[in-house]
PDB file of C-alpha atoms and ligand atoms in Angstrom:
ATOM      1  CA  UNK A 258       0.000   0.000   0.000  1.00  0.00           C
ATOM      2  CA  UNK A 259       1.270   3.689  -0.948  1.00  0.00           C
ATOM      3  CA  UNK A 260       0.782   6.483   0.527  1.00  0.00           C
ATOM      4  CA  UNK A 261       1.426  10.283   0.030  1.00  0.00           C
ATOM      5  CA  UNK A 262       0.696  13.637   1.603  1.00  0.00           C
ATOM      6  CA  UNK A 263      -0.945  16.285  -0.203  1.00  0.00           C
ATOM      7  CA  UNK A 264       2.458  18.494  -1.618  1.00  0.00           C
ATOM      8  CA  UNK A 265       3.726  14.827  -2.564  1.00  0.00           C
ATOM      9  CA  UNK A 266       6.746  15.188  -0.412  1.00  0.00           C
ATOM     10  CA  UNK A 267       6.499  12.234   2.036  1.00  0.00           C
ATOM     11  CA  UNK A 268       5.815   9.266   0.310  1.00  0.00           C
ATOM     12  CA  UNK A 269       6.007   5.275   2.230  1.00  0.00           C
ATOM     13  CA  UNK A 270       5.190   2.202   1.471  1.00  0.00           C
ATOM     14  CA  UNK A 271       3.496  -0.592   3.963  1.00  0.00           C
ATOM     15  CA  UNK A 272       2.735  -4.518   3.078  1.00  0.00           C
ATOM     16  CA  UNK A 273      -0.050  -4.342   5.725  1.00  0.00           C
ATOM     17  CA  UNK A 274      -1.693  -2.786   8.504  1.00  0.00           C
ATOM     18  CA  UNK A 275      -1.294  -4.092  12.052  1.00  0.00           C
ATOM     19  CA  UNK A 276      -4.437  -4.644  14.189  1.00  0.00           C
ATOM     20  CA  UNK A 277      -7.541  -2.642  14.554  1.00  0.00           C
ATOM     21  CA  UNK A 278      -8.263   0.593  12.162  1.00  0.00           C
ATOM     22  CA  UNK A 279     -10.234   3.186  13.757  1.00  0.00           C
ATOM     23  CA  UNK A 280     -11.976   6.262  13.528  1.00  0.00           C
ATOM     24  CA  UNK A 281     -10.687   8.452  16.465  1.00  0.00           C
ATOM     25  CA  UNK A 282     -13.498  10.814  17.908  1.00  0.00           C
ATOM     26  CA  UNK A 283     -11.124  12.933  20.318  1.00  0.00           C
ATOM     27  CA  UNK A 284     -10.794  16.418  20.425  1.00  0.00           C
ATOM     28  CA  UNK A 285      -6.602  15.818  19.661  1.00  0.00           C
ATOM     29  CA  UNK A 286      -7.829  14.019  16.150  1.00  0.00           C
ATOM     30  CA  UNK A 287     -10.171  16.296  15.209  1.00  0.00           C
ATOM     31  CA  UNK A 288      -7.913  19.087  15.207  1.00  0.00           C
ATOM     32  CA  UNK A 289      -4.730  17.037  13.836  1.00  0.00           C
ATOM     33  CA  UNK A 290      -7.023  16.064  10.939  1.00  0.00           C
ATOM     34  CA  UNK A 291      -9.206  18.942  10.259  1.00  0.00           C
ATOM     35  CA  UNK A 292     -11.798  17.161   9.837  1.00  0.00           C
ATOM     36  CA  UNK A 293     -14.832  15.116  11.775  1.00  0.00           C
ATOM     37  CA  UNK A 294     -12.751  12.962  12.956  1.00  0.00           C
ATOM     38  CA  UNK A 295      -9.023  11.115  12.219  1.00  0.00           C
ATOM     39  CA  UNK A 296      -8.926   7.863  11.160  1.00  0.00           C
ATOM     40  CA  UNK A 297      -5.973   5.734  11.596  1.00  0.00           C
ATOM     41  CA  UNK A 298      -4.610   2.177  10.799  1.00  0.00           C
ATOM     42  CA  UNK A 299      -1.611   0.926  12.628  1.00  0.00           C
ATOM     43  CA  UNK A 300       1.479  -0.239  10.485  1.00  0.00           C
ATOM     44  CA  UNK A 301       4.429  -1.875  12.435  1.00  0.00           C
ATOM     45  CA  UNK A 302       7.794   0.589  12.429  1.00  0.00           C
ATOM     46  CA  UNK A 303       9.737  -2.640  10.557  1.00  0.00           C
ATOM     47  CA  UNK A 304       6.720  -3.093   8.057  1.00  0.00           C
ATOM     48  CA  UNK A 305       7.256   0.866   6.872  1.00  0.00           C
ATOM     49  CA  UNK A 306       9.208   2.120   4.112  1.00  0.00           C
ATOM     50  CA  UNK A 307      10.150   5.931   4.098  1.00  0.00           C
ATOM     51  CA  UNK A 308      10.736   5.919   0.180  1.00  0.00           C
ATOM     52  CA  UNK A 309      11.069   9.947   0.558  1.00  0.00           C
ATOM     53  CA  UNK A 310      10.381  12.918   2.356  1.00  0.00           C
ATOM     54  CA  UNK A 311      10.882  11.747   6.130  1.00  0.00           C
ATOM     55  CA  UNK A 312      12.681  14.800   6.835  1.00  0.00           C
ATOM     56  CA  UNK A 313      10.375  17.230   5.879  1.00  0.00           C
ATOM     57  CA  UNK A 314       7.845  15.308   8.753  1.00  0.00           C
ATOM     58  CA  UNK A 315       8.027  17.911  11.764  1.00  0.00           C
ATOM     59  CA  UNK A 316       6.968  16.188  15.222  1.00  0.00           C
ATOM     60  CA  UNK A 317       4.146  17.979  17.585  1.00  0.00           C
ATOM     61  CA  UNK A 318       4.068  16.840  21.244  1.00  0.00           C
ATOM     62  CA  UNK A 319       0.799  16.483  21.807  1.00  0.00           C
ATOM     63  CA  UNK A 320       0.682  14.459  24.894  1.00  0.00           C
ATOM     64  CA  UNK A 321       2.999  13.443  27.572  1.00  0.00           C
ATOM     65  CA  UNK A 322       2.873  10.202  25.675  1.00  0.00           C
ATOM     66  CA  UNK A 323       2.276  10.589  22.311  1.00  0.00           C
ATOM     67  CA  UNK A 324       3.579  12.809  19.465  1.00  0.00           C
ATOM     68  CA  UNK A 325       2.167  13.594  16.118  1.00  0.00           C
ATOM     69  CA  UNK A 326       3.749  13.722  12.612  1.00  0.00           C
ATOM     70  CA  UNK A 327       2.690  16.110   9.829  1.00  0.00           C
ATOM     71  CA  UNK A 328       4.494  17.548   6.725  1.00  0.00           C
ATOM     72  CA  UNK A 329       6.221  20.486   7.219  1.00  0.00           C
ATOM     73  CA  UNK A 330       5.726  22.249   3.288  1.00  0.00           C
ATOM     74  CA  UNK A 331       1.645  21.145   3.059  1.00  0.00           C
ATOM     75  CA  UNK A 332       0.858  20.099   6.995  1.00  0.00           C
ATOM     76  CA  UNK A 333      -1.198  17.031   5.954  1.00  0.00           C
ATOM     77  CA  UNK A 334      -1.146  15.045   9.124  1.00  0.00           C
ATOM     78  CA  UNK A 335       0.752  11.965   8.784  1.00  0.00           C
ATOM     79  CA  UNK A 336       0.799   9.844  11.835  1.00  0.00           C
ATOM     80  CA  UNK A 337      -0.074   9.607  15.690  1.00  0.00           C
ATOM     81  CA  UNK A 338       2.767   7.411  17.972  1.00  0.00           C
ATOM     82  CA  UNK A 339       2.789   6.532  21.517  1.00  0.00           C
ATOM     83  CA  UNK A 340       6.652   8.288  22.385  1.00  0.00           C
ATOM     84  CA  UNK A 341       7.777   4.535  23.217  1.00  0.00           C
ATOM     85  CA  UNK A 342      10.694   2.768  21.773  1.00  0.00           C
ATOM     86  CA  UNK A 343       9.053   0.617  19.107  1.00  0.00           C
ATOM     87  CA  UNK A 344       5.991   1.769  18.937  1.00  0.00           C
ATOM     88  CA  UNK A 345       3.942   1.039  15.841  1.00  0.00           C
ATOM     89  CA  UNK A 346       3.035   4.070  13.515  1.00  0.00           C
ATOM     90  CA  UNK A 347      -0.728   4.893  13.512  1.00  0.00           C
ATOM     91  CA  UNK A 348      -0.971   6.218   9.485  1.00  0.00           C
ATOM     92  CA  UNK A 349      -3.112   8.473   8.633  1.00  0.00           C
ATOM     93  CA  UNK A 350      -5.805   6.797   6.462  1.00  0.00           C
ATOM     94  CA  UNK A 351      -6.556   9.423   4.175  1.00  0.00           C
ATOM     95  CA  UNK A 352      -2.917   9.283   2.741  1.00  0.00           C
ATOM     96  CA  UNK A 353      -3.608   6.377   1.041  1.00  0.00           C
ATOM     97  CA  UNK A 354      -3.314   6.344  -2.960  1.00  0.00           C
ATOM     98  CA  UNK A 355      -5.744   3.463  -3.644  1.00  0.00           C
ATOM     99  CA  UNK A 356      -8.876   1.783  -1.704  1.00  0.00           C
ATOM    100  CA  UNK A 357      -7.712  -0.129   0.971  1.00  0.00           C
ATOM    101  CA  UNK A 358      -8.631  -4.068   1.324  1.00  0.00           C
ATOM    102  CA  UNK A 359      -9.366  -3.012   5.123  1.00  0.00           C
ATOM    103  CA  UNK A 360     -11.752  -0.210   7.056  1.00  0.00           C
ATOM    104  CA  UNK A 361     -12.443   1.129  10.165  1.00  0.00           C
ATOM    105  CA  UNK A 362     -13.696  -1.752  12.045  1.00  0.00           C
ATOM    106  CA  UNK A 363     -14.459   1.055  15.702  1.00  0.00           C
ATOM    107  CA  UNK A 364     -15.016   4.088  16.655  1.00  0.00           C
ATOM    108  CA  UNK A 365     -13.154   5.257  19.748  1.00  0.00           C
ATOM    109  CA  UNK A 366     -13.389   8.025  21.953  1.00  0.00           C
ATOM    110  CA  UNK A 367     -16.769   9.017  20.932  1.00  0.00           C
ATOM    111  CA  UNK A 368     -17.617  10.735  24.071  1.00  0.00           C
ATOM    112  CA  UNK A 369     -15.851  13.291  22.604  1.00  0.00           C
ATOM    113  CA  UNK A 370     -17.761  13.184  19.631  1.00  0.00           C
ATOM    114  CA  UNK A 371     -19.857  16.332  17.778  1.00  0.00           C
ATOM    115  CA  UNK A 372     -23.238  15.661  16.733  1.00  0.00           C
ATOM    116  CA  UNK A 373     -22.429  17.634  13.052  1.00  0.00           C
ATOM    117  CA  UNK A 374     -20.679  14.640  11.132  1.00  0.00           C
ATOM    118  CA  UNK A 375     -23.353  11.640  12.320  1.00  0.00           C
ATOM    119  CA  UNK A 376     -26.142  12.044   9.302  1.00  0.00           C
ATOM    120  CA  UNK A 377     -23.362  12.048   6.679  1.00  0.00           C
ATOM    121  CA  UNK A 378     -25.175   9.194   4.473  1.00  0.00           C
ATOM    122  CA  UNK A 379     -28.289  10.896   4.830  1.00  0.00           C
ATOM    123  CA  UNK A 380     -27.061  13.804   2.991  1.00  0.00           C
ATOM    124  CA  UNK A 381     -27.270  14.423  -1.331  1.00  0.00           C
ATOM    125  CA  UNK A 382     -24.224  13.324  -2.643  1.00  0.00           C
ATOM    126  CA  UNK A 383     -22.488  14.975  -5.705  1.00  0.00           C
ATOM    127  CA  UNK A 384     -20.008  13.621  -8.285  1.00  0.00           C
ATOM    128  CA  UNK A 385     -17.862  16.810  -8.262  1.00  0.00           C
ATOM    129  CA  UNK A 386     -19.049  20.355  -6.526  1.00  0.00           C
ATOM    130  CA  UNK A 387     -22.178  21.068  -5.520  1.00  0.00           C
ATOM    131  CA  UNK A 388     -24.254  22.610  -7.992  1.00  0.00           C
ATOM    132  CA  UNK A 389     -26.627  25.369  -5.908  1.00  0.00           C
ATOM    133  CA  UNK A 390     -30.024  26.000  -7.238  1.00  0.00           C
ATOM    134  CA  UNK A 391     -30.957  29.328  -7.479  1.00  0.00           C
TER     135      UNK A 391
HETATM  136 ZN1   ZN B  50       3.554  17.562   2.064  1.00  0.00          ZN
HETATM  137 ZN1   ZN B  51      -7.714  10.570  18.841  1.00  0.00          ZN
END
């Protein structure tokens, strides 16, 4: 599996992910991501290829325990790690160049979680933009 961030700078390369994929609901995620929530799938440090761009990956504390991993020229957000020797990478699923065999298979810390992103398959979906009637 390839993946990429959004400037194309940091590229890698896994064979497969690691135990459970899972939408994250906390307040950290949300705001790492941008977005409703972060979704992550765990690759094993030995599994991962850096094929280019590790250095441009600048490193945000966010915990006592865990740091976070984002691009430097385009700040896509690249991973979440647990600031242990040999801990796993948690990739950022929405790096990923093609459909992955796997998905989310939880949600976690949803008692953090807004009510804005939960009707999202109830909603009109559009092919490209959405086209406003006037
Ligand atoms: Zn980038
Ligand atoms: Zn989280």
């Amino acid at each position: 599996m390839n993946g990429s961030c959004l400037c194309g700078g940091v590229k890698f390369s896994f064979a497969k992910f690691d135990g459970g994929i899972a939408n994250c609901h906390c307040s950290m995620c949300r705001k790492f991501s941008g977005a409703a929530y972060g979704t992550f799938g765990t690759v094993r440090t030995e599994d991962l290829n850096w094929e280019s761009g590790f250095d441009l990956i600048k490193i945000f504390n966010s915990s006592e325990k865990a740091h976070r991993g984002f691009c430097s020229t385009c700040g896509s957000s690249i991973f979440y790690r647990l600031s242990t020797p040999d801990a796993p990478f948690e990739i950022a699923f929405g790096l990923l160049e093609s459909e992955p065999v796997e998905s989310p298979t939880a949600n976690i810390y949803c008692a953090n979680r807004p009510k804005w992103p939960r009707n999202i398959d109830e909603l009109p979906n559009f092919e490209e933009a959405r086209v406003m009637k006037k």
